[in-house]
Tab-separated table of C-alpha atoms and ligand atoms in Angstrom:
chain	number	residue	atom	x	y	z
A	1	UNK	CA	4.652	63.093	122.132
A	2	UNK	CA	7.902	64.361	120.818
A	3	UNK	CA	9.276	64.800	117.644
A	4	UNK	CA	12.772	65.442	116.192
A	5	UNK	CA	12.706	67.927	113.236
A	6	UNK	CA	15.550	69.469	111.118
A	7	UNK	CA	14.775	71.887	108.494
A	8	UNK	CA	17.790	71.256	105.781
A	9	UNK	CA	15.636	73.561	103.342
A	10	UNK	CA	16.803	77.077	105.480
A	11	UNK	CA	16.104	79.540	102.835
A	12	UNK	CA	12.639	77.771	102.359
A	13	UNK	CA	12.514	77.632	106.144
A	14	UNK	CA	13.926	80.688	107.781
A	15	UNK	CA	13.196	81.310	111.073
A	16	UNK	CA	12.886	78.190	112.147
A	17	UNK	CA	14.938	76.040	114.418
A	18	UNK	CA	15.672	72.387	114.601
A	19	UNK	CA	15.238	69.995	117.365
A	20	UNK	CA	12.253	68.434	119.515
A	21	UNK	CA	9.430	69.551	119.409
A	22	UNK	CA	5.841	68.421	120.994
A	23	UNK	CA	3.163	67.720	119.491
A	24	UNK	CA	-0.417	65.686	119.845
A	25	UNK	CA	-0.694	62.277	119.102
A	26	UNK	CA	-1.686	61.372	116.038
A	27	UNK	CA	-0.366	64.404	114.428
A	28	UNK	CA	0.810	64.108	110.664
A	29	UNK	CA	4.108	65.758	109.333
A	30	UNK	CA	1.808	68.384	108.504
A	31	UNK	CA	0.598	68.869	112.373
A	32	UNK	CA	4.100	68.855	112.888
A	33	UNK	CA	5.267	71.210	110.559
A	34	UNK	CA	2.737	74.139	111.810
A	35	UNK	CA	3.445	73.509	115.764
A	36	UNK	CA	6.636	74.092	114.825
A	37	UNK	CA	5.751	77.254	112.892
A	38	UNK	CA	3.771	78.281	116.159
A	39	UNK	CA	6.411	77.950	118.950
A	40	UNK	CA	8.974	79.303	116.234
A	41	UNK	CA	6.507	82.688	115.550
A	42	UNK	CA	7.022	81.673	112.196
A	43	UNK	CA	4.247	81.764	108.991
A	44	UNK	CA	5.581	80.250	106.065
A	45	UNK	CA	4.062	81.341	102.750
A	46	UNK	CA	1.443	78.476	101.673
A	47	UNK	CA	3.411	77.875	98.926
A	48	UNK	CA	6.781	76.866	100.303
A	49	UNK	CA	4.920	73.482	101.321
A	50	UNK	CA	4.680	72.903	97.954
A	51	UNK	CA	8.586	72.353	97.344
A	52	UNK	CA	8.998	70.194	101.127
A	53	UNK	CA	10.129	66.805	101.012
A	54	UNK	CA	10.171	64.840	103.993
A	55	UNK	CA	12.012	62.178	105.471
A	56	UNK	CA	10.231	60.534	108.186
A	57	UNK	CA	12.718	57.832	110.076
A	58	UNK	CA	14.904	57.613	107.273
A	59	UNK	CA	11.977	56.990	104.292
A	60	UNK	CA	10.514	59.664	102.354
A	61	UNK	CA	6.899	60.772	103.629
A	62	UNK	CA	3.712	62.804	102.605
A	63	UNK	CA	1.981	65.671	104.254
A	64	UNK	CA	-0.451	63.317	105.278
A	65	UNK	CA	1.573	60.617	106.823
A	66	UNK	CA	1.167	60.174	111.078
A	67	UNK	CA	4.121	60.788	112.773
A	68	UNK	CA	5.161	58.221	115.073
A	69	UNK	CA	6.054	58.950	119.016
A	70	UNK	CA	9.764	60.191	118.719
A	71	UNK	CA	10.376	60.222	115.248
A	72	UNK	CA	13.233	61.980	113.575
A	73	UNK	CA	11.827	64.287	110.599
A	74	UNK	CA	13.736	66.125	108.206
A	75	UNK	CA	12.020	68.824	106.020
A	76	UNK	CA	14.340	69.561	102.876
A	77	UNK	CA	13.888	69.981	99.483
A	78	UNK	CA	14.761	68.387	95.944
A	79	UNK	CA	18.073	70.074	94.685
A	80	UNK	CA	17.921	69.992	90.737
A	81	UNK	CA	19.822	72.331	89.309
A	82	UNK	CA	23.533	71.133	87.234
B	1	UNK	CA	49.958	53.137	79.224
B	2	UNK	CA	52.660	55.116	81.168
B	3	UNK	CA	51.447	54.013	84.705
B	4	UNK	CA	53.788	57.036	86.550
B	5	UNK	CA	50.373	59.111	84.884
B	6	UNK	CA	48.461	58.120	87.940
B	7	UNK	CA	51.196	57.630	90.574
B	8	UNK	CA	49.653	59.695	93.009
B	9	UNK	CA	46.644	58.052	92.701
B	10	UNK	CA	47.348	54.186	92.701
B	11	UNK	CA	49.937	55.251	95.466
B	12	UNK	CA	46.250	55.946	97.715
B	13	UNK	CA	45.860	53.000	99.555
B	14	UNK	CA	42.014	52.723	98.838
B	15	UNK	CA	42.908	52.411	95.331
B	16	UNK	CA	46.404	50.972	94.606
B	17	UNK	CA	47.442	49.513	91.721
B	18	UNK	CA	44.918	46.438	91.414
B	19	UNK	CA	42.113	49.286	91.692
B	20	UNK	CA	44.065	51.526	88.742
B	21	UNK	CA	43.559	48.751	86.438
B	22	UNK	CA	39.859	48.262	87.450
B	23	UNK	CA	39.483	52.309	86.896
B	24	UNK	CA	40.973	51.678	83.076
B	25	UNK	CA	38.357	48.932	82.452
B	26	UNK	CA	35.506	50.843	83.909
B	27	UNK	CA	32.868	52.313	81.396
B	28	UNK	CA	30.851	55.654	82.767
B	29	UNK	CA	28.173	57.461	81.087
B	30	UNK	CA	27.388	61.025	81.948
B	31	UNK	CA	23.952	61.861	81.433
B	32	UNK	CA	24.616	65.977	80.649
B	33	UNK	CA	27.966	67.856	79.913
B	34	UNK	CA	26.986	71.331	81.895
B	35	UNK	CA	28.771	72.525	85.037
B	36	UNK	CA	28.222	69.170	87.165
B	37	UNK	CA	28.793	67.104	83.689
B	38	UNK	CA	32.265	68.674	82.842
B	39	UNK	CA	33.938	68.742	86.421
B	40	UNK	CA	32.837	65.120	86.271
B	41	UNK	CA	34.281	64.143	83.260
B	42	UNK	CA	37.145	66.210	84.326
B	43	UNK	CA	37.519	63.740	87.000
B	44	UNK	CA	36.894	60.342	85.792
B	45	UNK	CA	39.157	61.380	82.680
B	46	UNK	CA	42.357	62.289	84.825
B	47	UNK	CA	41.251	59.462	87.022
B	48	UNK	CA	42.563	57.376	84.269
B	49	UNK	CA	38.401	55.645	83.810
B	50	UNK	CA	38.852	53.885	80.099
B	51	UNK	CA	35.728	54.849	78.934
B	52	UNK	CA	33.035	57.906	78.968
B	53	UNK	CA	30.816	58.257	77.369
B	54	UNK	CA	29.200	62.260	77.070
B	55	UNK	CA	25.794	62.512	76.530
B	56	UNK	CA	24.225	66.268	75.912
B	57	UNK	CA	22.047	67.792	73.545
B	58	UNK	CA	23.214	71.325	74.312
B	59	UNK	CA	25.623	73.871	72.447
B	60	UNK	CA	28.088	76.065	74.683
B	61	UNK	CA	26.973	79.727	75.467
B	62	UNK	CA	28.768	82.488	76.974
B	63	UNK	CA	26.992	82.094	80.007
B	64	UNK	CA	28.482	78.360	80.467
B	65	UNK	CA	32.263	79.646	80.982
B	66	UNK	CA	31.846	80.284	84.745
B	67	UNK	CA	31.300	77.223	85.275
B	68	UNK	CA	31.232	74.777	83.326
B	69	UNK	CA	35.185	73.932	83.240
B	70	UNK	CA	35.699	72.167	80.262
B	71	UNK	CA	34.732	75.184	77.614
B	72	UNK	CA	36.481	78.255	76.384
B	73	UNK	CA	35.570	81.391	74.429
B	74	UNK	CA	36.061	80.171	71.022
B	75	UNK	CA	33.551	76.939	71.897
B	76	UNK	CA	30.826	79.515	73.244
B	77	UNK	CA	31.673	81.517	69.685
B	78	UNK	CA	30.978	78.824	67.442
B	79	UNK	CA	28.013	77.095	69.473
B	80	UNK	CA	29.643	74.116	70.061
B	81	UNK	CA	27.729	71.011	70.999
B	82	UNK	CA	28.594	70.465	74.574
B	83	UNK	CA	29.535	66.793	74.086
B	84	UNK	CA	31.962	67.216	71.025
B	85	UNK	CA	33.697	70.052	72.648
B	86	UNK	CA	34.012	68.168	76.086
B	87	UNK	CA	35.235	65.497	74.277
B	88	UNK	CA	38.065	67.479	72.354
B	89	UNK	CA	39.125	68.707	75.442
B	90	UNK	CA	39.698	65.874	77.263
B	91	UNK	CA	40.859	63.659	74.527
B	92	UNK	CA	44.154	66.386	75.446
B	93	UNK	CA	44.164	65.596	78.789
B	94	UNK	CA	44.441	61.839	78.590
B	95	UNK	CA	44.667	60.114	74.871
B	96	UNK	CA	44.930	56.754	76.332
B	97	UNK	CA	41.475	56.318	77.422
B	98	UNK	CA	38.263	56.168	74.837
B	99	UNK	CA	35.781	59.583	75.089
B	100	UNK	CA	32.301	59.214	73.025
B	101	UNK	CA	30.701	62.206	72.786
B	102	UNK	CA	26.631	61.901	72.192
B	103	UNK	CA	25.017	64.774	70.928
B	104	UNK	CA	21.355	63.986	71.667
B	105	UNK	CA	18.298	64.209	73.945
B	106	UNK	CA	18.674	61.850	76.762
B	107	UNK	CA	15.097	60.512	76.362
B	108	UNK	CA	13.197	57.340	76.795
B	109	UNK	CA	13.924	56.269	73.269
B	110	UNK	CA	17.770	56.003	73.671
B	111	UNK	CA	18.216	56.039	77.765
B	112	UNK	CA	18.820	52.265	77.794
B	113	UNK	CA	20.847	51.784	74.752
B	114	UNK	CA	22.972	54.253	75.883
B	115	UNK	CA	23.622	52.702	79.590
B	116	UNK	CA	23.507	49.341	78.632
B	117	UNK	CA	26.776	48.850	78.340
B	118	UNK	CA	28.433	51.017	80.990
B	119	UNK	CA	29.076	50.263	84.527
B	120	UNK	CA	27.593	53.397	86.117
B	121	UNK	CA	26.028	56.572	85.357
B	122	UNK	CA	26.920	60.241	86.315
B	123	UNK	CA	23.954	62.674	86.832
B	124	UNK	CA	24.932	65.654	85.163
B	125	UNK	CA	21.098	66.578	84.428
B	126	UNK	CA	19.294	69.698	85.691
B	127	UNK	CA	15.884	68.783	86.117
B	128	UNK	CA	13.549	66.157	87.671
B	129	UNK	CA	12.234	64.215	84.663
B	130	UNK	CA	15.811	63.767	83.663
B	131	UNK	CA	17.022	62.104	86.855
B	132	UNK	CA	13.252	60.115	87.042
B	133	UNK	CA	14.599	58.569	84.113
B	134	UNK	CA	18.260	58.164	84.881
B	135	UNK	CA	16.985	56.319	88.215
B	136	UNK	CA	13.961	53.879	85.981
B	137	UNK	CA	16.596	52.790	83.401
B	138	UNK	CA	19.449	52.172	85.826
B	139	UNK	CA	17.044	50.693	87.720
B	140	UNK	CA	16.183	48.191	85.258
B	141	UNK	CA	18.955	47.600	84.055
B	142	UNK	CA	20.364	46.975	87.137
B	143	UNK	CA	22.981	49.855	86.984
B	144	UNK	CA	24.665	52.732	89.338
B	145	UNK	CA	24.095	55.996	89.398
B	146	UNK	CA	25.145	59.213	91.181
B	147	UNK	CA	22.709	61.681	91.405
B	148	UNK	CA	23.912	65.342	91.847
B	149	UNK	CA	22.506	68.686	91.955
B	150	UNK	CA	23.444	72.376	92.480
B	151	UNK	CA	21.440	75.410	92.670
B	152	UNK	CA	22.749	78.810	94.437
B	153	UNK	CA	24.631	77.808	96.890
B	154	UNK	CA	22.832	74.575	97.663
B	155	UNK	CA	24.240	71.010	96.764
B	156	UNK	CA	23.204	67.812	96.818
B	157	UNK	CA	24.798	64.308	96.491
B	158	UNK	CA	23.254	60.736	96.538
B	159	UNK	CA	24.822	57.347	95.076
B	160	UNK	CA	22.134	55.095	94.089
B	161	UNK	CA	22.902	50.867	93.692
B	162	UNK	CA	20.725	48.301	92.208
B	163	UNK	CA	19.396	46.614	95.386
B	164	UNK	CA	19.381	50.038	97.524
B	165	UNK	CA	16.882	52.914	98.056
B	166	UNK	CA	16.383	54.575	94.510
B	167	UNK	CA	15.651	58.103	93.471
B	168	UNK	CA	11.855	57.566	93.838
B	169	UNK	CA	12.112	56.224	97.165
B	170	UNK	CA	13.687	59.540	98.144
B	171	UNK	CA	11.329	62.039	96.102
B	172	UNK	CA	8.684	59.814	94.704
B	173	UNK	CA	7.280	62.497	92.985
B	174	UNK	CA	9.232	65.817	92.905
B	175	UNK	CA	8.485	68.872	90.589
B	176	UNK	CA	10.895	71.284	88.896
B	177	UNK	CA	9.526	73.891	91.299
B	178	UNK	CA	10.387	77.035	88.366
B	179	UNK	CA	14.107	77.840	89.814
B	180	UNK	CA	16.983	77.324	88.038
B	181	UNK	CA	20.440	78.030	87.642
B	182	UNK	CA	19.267	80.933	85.365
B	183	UNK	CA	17.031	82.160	87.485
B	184	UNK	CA	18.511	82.192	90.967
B	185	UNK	CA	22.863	81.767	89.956
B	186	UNK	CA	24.784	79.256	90.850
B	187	UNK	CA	28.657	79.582	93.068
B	188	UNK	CA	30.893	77.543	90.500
B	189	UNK	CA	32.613	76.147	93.741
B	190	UNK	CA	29.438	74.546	94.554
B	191	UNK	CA	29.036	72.894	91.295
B	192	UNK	CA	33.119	71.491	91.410
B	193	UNK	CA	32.199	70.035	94.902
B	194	UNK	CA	28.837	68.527	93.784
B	195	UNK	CA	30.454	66.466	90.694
B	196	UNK	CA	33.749	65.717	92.976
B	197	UNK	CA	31.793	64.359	95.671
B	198	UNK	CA	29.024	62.554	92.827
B	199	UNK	CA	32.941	61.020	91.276
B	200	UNK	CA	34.260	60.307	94.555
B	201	UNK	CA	31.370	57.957	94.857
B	202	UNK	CA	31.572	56.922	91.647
B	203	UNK	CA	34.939	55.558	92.282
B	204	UNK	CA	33.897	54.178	95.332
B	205	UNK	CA	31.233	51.966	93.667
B	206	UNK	CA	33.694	50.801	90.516
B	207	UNK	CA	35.996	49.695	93.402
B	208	UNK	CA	33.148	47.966	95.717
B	209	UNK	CA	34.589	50.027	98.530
B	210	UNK	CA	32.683	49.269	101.852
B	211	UNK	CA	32.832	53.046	102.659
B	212	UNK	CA	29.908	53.948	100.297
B	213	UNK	CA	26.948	54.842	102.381
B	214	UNK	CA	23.152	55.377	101.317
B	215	UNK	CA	22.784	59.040	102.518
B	216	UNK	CA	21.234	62.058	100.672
B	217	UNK	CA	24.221	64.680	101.876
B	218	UNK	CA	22.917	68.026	101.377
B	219	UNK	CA	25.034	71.387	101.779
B	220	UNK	CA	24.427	75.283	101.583
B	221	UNK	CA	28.457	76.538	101.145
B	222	UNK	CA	27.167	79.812	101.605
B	223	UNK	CA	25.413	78.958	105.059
B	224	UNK	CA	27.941	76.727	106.069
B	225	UNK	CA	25.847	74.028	106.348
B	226	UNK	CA	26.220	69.976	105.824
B	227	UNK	CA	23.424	67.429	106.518
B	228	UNK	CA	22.993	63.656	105.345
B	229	UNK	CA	20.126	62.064	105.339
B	230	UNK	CA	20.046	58.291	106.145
B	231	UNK	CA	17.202	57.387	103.145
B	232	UNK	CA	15.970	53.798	103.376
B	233	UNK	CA	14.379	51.801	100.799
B	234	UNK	CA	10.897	52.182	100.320
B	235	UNK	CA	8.861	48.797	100.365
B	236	UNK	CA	6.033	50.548	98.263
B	237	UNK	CA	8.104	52.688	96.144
B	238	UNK	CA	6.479	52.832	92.490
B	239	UNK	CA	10.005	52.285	90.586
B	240	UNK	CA	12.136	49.580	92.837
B	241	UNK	CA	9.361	47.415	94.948
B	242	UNK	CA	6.778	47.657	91.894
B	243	UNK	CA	8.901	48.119	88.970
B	244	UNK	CA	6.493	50.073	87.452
B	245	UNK	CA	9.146	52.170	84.995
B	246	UNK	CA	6.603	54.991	84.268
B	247	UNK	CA	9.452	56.946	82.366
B	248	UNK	CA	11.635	54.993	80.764
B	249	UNK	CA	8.114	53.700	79.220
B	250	UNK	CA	6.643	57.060	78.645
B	251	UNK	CA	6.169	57.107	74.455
B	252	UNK	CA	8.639	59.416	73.034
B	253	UNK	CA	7.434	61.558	70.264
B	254	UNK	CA	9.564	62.901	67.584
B	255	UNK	CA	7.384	66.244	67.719
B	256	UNK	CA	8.111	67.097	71.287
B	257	UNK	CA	8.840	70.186	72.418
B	258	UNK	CA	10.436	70.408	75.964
B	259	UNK	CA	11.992	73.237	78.075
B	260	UNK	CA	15.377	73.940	78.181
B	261	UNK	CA	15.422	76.988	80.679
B	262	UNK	CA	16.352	80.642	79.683
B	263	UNK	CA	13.563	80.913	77.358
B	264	UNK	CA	14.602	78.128	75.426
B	265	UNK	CA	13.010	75.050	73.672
B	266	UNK	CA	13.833	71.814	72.393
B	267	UNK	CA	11.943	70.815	69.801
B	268	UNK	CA	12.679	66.993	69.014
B	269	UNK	CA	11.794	67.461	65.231
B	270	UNK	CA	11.379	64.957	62.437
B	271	UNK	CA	14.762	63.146	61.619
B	272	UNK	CA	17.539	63.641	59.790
B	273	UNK	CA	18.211	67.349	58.090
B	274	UNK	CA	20.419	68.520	55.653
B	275	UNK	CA	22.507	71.377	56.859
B	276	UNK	CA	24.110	72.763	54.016
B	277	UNK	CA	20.719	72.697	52.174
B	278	UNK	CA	19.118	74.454	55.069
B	279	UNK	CA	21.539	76.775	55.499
B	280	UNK	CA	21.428	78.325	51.855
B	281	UNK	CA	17.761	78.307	52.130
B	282	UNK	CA	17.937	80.539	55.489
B	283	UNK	CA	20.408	82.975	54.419
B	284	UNK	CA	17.798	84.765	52.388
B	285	UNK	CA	15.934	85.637	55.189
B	286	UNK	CA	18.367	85.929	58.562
B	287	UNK	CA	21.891	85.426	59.520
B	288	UNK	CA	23.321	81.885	59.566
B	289	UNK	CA	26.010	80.051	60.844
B	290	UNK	CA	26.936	76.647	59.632
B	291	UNK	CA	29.683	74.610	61.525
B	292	UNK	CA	30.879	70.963	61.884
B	293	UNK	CA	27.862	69.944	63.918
B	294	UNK	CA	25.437	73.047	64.173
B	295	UNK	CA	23.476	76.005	62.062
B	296	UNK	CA	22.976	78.301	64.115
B	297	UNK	CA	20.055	80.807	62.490
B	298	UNK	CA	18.935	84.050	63.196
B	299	UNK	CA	16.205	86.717	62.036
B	300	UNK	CA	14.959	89.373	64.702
B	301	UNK	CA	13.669	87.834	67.747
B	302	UNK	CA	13.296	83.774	66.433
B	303	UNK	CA	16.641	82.111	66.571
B	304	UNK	CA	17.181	78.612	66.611
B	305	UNK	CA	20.596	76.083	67.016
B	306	UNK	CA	19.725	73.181	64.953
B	307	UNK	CA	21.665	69.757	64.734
B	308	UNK	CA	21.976	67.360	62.140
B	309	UNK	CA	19.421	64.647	63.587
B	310	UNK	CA	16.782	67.338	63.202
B	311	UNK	CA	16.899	68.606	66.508
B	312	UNK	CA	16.213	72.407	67.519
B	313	UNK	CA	17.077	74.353	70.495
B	314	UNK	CA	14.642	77.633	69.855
B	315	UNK	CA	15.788	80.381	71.853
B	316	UNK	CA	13.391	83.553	72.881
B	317	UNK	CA	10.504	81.241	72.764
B	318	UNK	CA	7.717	82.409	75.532
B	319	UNK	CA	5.920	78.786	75.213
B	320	UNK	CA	6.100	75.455	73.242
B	321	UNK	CA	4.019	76.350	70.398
B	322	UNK	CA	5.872	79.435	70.075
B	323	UNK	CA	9.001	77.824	69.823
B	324	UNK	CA	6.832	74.786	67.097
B	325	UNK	CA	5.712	77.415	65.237
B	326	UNK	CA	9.295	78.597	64.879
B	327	UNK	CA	10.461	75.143	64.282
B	328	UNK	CA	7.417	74.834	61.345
B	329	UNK	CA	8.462	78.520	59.791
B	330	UNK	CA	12.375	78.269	59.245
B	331	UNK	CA	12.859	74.172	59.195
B	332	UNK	CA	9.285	72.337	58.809
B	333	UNK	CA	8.501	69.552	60.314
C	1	ZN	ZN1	12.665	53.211	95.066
């Protein structure tokens, strides 16, 4: 199934790229998150996931959560400085 | 009031004169008086909002000037609590609307007294408990608030209503992941868009426009990159579908000790303390400082800023207890 992902987090992220991306069904944003690490020939440090938020069809999501046949994900993270 | 003060403003369709008079009765609290807080204040102030009130529990340092618009040299000189000097300043750039400066914690002991009675609040915090509690109390209390935050060059914006998605619903349970302004910098053109996009909404919501939206926007000026992020209420969100206010109800202890960042700590203390008193005492064994609102004491390495209500910021301190047994050696608790 397919799977629309945009990384707002880039400097947790570089390297990889926004858009569809396929994956099994079933698949959690996790699943998600390391296909598109593989087809992106990207390893992010274990722990960047640590500071990920998602957004999974507009509500916020855990690692955990299945992903849904053409969902939109964002990966991004909390901004707390001021 | 001399209404040619905000010609160019009421002149803006979107506002006119009928919204101009709402924007003078309009009460704002701003929850932090740093580089988002002042540019805010700025704003709302010239903006021609009748009342704001300042909440910080910080002094001015050196390191503040690039950015945080409302101090000068001789504030960072003299310590000045944030709040009072924010307040000075802008009490010069409009006299006709009412400024109350509140030097203190933000903290679930005062957070709903002091939003109460105020028609929105202005994030001008710098760390996740902080906002947690902006969102539970305006939450409850069935407030506004516009969340804001800056680090490098990344910014991020989101207005918050009482019957909308809520700061939990968007990061139900975010950490402060170790980087801060100190650590990593911070453009001073990011912060100055972050607060005039946070008062843009702000306005927005005191004049029920219809062009408010529920999106997190999120920017990197550096990268030249914008997003928003539609964020929809979350039906099993612990704050606004369970209104479980974890804290706004979290006890508050008078002995706390939190973090301020650059190796600082806030120790809450014990009540009231006499300055002058203190101050004599101290200058047998460091150098002190005594203003209006602050003694500022040092010996060596310890150093603390302590205000009148007891409260210490306790700079160089590695860890809490370092910066308690500071607290217990100079004050006593
Ligand atoms: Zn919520």
């Amino acid at each position: 199934m397919k799977i629309w992902v945009k990384f707002v987090a880039k400097d947790l992220t570089e390297g990889l790229t926004n858009g569809d991306y396929e994956v099994a069904e079933g698949a959690t944003v996790l699943d998600v998150i390391r296909t598109c690490e593989n087809v992106c020939g990207v390893t992010l440090p274990p722990d960047r996931y640590k500071d990920f938020q998602y957004i999974l069809n507009d509500k916020a999501a855990q690692g955990y959560t299945p992903v849904p046949d053409g969902a939109r994900l964002y990966v991004l993270h909390a901004v707390l400085g001021g | 009031m001399d209404t040619s003060r905000y010609a160019r403003q009421s002149v803006f369709g979107k506002i006119g004169i009928e919204g101009q008079a709402t924007l003078a009765s309009s009460r704002v609290a701003i929850v932090g008086v740093g580089a988002l807080g002042t540019v805010g204040a700025e704003l709302l102030a010239r903006s021609g909002v009748g009342f704001l009130r300042l909440i910080d529990r910080d002094y001015v340092e050196l390191t503040n000037l690039q950015r945080q618009t409302l101090f000068d040299e001789a504030d960072a000189r003299e310590n000045s609590p944030k709040a009072i000097a924010a307040a000075e300043k802008l009490r010069k750039i409009n006299s006709e609307i009412v400024i109350e400066p509140v030097v203190a914690d933000f903290n679930s002991s005062n957070a709903e007294r002091l939003i109460r009675d105020v028609d929105i609040v202005l994030d001008g915090s710098d760390n996740a408990a902080a906002r947690y509690l902006i969102n539970d109390a305006c939450r409850k209390l069935g407030k506004p608030w516009v969340y804001g935050g800056a680090i490098g060059s990344v910014g991020a914006v989101m207005p918050f209503l009482p019957d909308g998605a809520c700061f939990r619903c968007l990061f139900p349970n975010v950490r402060n992941s170790g980087e801060s302004c100190a650590t990593v910098g911070v453009l001073n053109s990011l912060t100055a868009i972050v607060a005039s996009m946070q008062v843009t909404d702000a306005l927005k919501i005191l004049l029920k426009s219809d062009s408010l939206d529920s999106c997190y926007r999120t920017f990197d000026l550096w990268n030249n990159e914008f997003d928003a992020v539609e964020v929809l209420q979350d039906d099993d969100c612990a704050c606004c579908a369970h209104g479980e206010y974890e804290y706004l109800n979290a006890p508050f202890s008078n002995n706390s000790v939190s973090l301020c960042g650059r190796d600082a700590y806030q120790v809450a203390g014990n009540g009231a303390v006499d300055l002058d008193a203190l101050a004599e005492k101290l200058c047998a064994v460091g150098a002190v400082r005594h203003g209006e609102y602050t003694l500022v004491f040092e010996s060596g390495d310890a150093g603390f800023t302590l205000f009148p209500d007891g409260r210490a910021i306790v700079k160089n301190a590695k860890t809490a207890a370092a910066a308690l047994s500071v607290y217990n050696e100079y004050i006593g608790i």
